[in-house]
Short mmCIF file of C-alpha atoms in Angstrom, two decimals:
data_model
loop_
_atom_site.label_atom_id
_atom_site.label_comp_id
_atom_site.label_asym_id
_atom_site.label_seq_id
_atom_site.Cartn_x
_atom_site.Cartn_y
_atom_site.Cartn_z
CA UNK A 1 153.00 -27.64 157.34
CA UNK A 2 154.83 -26.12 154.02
CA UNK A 3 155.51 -28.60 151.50
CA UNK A 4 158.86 -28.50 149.86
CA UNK A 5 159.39 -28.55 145.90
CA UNK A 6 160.00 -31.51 145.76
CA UNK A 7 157.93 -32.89 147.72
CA UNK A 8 155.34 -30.66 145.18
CA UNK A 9 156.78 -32.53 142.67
CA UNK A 10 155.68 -36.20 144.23
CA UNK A 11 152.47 -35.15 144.86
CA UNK A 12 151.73 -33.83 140.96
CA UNK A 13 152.93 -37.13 139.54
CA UNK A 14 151.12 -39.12 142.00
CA UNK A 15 149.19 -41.84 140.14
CA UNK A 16 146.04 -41.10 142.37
CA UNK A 17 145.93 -37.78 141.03
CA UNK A 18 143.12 -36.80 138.82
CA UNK A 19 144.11 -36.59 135.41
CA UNK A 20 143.01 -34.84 132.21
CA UNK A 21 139.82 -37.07 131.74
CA UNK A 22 138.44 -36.94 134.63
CA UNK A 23 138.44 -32.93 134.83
CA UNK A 24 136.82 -33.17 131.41
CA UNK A 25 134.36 -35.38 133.30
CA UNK A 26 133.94 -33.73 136.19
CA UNK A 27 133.35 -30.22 134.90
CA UNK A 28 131.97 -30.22 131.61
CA UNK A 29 128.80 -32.29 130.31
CA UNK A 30 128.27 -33.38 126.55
CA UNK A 31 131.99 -34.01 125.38
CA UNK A 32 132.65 -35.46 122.25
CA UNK A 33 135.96 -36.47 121.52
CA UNK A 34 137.32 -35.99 118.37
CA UNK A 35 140.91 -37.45 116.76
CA UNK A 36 143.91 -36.99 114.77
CA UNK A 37 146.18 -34.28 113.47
CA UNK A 38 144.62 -35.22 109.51
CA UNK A 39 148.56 -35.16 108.99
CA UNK A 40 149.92 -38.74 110.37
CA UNK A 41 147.68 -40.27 113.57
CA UNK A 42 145.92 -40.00 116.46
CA UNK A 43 148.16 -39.49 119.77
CA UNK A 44 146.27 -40.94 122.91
CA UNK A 45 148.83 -38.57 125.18
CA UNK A 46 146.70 -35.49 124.51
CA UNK A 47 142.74 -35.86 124.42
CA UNK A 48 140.15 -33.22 122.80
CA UNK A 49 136.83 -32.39 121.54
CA UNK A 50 133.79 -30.13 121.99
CA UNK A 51 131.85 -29.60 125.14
CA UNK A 52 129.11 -27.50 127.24
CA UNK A 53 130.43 -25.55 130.34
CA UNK A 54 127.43 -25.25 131.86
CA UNK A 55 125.62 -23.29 129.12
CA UNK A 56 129.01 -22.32 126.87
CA UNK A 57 129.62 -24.46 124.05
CA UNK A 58 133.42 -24.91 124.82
CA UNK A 59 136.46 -26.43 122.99
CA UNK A 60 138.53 -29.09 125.74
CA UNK A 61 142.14 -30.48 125.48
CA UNK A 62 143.79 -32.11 127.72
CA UNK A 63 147.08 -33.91 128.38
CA UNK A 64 146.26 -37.49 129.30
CA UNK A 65 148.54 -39.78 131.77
CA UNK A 66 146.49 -42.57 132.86
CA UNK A 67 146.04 -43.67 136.46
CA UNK A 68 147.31 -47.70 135.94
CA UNK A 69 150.47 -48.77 134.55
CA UNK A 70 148.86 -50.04 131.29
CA UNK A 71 146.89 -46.90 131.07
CA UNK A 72 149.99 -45.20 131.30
CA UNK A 73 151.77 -47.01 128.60
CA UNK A 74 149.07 -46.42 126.59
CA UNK A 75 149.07 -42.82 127.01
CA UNK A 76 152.88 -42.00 126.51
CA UNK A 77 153.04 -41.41 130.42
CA UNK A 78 151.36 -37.77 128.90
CA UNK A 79 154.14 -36.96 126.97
CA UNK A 80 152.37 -35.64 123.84
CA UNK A 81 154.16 -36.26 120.15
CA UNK A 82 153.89 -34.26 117.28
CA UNK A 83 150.55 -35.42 115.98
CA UNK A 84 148.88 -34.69 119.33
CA UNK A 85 150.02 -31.34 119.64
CA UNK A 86 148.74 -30.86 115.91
CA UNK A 87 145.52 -32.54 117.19
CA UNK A 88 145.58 -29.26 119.71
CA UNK A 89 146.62 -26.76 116.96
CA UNK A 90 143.20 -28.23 114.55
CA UNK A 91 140.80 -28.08 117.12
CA UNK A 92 141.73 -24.60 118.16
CA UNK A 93 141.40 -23.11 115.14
CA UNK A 94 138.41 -24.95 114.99
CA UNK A 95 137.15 -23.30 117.87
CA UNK A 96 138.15 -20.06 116.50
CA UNK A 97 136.69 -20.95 113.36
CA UNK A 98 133.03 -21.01 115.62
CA UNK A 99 133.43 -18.70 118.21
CA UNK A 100 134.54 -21.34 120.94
CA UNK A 101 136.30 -20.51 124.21
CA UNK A 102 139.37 -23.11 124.67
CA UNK A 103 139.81 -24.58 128.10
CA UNK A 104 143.07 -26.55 128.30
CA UNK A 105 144.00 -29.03 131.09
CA UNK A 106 148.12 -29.35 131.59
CA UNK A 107 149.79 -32.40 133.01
CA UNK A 108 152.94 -33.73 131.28
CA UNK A 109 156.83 -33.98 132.20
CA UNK A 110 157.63 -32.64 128.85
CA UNK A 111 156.84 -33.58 125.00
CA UNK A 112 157.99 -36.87 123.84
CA UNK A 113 161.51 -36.72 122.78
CA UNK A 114 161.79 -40.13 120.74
CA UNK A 115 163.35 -40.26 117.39
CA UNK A 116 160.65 -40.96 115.98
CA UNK A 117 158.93 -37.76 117.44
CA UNK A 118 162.10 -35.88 116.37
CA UNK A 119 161.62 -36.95 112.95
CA UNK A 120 158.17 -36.10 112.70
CA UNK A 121 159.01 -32.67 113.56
CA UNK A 122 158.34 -32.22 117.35
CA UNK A 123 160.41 -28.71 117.97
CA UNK A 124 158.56 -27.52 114.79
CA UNK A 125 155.04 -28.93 115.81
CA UNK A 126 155.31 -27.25 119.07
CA UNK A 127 156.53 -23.78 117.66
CA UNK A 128 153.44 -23.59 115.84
CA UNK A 129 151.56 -24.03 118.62
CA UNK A 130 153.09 -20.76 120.39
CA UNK A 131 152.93 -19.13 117.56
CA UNK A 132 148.82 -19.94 116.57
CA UNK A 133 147.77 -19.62 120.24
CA UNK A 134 149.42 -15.71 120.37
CA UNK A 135 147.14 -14.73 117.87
CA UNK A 136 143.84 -16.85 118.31
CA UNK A 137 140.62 -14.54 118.77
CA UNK A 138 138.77 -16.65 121.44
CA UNK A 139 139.72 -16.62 124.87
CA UNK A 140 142.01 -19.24 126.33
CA UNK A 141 142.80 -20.83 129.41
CA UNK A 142 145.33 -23.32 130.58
CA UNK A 143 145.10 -24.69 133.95
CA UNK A 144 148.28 -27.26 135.23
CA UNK A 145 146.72 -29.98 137.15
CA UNK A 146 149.92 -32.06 137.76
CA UNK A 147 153.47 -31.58 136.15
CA UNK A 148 154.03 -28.52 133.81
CA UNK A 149 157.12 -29.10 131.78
CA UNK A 150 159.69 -27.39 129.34
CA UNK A 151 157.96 -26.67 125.72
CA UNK A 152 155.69 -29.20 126.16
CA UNK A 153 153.08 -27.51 128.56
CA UNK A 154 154.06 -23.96 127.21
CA UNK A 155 152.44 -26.14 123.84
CA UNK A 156 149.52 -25.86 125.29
CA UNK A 157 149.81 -22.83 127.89
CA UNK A 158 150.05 -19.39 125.69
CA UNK A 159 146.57 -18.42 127.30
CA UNK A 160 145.05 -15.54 128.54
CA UNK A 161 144.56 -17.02 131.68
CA UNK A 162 147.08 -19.53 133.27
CA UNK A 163 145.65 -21.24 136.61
CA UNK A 164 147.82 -23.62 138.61
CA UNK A 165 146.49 -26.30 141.19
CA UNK A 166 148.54 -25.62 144.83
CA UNK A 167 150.50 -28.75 144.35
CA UNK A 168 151.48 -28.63 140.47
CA UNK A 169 155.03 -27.86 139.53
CA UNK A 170 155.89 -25.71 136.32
CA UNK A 171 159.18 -25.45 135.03
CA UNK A 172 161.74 -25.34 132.41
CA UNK A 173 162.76 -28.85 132.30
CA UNK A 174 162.32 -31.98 135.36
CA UNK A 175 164.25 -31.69 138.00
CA UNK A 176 166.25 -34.69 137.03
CA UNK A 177 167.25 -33.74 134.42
CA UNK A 178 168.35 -30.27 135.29
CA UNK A 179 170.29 -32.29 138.03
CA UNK A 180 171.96 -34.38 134.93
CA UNK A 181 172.86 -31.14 133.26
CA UNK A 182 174.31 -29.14 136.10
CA UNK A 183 176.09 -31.78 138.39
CA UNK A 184 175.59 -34.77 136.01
CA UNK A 185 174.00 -36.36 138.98
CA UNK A 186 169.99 -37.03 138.88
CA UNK A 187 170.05 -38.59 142.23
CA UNK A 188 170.27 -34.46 142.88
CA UNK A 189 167.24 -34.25 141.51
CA UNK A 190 165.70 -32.83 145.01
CA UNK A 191 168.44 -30.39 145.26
CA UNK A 192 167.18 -29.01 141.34
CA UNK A 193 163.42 -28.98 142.25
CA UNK A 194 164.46 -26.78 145.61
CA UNK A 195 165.94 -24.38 142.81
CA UNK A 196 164.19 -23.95 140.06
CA UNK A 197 161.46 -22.32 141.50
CA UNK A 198 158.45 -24.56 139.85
CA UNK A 199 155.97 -23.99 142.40
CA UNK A 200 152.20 -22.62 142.39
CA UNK A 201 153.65 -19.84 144.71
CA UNK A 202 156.54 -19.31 142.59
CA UNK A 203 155.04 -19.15 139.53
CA UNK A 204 152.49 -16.53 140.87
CA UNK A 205 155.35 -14.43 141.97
CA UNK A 206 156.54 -14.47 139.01
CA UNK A 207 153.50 -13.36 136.87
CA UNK A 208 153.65 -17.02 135.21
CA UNK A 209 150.01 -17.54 136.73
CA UNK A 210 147.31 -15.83 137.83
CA UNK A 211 145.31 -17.99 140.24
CA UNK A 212 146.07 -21.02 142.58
CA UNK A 213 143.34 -23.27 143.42
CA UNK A 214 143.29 -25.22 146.19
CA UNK A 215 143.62 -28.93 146.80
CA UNK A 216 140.87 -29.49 149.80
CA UNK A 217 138.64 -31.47 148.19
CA UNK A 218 140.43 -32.40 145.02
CA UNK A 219 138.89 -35.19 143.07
CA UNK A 220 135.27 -34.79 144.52
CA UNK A 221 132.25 -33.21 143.22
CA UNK A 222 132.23 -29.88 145.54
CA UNK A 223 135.83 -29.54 143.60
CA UNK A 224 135.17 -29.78 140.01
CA UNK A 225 131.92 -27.72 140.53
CA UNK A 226 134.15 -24.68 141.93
CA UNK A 227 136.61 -24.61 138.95
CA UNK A 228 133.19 -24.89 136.61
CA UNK A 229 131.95 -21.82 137.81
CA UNK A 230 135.38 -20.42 138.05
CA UNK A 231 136.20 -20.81 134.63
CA UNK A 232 132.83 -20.05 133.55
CA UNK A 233 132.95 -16.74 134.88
CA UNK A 234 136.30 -16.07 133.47
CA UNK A 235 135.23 -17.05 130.20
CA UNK A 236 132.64 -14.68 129.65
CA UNK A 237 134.64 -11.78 131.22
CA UNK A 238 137.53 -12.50 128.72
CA UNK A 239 134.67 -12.77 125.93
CA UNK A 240 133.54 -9.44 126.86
CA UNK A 241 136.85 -7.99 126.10
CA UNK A 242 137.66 -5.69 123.31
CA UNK A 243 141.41 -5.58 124.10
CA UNK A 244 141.69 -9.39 124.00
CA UNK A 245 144.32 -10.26 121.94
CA UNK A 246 146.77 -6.96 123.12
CA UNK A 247 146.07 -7.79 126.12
CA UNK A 248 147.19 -11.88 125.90
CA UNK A 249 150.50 -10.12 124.07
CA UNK A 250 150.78 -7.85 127.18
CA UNK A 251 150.35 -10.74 129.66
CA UNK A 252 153.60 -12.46 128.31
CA UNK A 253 155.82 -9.41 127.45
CA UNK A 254 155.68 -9.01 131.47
CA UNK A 255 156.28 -12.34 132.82
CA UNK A 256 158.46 -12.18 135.89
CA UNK A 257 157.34 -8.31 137.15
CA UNK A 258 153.78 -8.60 138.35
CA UNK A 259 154.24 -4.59 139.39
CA UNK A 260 153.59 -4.05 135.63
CA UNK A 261 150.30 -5.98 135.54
CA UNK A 262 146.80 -4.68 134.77
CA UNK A 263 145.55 -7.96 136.22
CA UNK A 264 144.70 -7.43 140.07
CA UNK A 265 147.10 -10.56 141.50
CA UNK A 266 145.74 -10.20 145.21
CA UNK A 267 142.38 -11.52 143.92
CA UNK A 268 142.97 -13.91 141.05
#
């Protein structure tokens, strides 16, 4: 039976979800995790480092949530601040720096939007993150594992390749608080999600992603060994490419009509 959005949206914040760490666990081998922005701190929300995809040497970030509550609290719920999406920015153009592929995990409601966050530059922090990623000369790809939302995924999703797990939602903001903007009414919040198109299918219609891998055996070995050859074989393809960076320019100049993309859809 066909999930609605919102019931999507219940399933990609579920706390028994996998999160960030344990795809980094469950595809990669050899990770070392490395810290801070070298501006102001290290931000537990977003976690990154250097890794082997089977034999790639591969750069890995990904937006942490945490499974218990004081995991959770620990981890900003994965809402990233400044410093973490700086974190991000340094160790992709560290990877560029070496030659590395970037592999990005997605799973956040949006980017923190404390004062504190606000005065450390957040809106700034994350415009330099679209900016960089346009124009970095490895291959990238982002793949939303749970919520995808507003600024703060796009942070981390300017990729060559955007893959989307059946059940993850990506959108322009929660549908809360699209529900507190329109009818000032977040109990309407299921209402929103029904509209704003943030499905895996939607999103695909749109152009927004390219592939949607199933949920079958999420979590398990069979699983994260699929989505390790997957993006292995992606990887080197991309690599292979001459026309990388036009083509990554390309990709988002025709978001929302597939009918102009050199990308074959039907077999993503």
């Amino acid at each position: 039976m066909s999930l609605s959005a919102y019931e999507r949206l219940k399933l990609a914040r579920s706390s028994d979800r996998p999160t960030g760490k344990d795809y980094v666990a469950g595809v990669f081998t050899g990770f070392i995790e490395l810290h801070g922005d070298r501006r102001f701190a290290d931000d537990p929300a977003i976690v990154g480092g250097v890794a082997w995809l089977k034999d790639c040497p591969v750069t890995v970030i990904a937006i942490e949530k945490g499974h218990t509550a004081k995991e959770r609290a620990f981890r900003a719920f994965g809402t990233p601040s400044p410093e973490g999406y700086r974190k991000a920015l340094r160790l992709m153009k560290q990877a560029e720096k070496f030659g590395r592929p970037v592999v990005c995990f997605v799973d956040t409601c949006g980017a923190c939007c404390g004062v504190g966050a606000e005065e450390r530059g957040q809106g700034q922090a994350i415009a330099e993150n679209l900016m960089e990623l346009t124009t970095l000369c490895v291959p990238v790809i982002s793949v939303l594992i749970g919520e995808g939302g507003s600024g703060g995924a796009l942070a981390l999703a300017v990729a060559d390749r955007v893959w989307m797990l059946e059940n993850a939602v990506y959108s322009v903001i929660s549908p809360e608080g699209c529900a507190s903007i329109l009818w000032k009414d977040a109990s309407r919040a299921e209402e929103a999600a029904n509209s704003l198109r943030l499905t895996a299918e939607d999103a695909r219609a749109l152009g927004v992603v390219e592939r949607i891998i199933p949920e079958e055996e999420i979590g398990e070995a069979a699983f994260y060994e699929q989505l390790k050859d997957a993006l292995y074989d992606e990887i080197k393809r991309l690599a292979a490419d001459p026309e990388l960076l036009q083509k990554r320019y390309d990709r988002f100049r025709r978001l929302g009509d597939p009918d102009k993309a050199d990308y074959d859809w039907a077999d993503a």
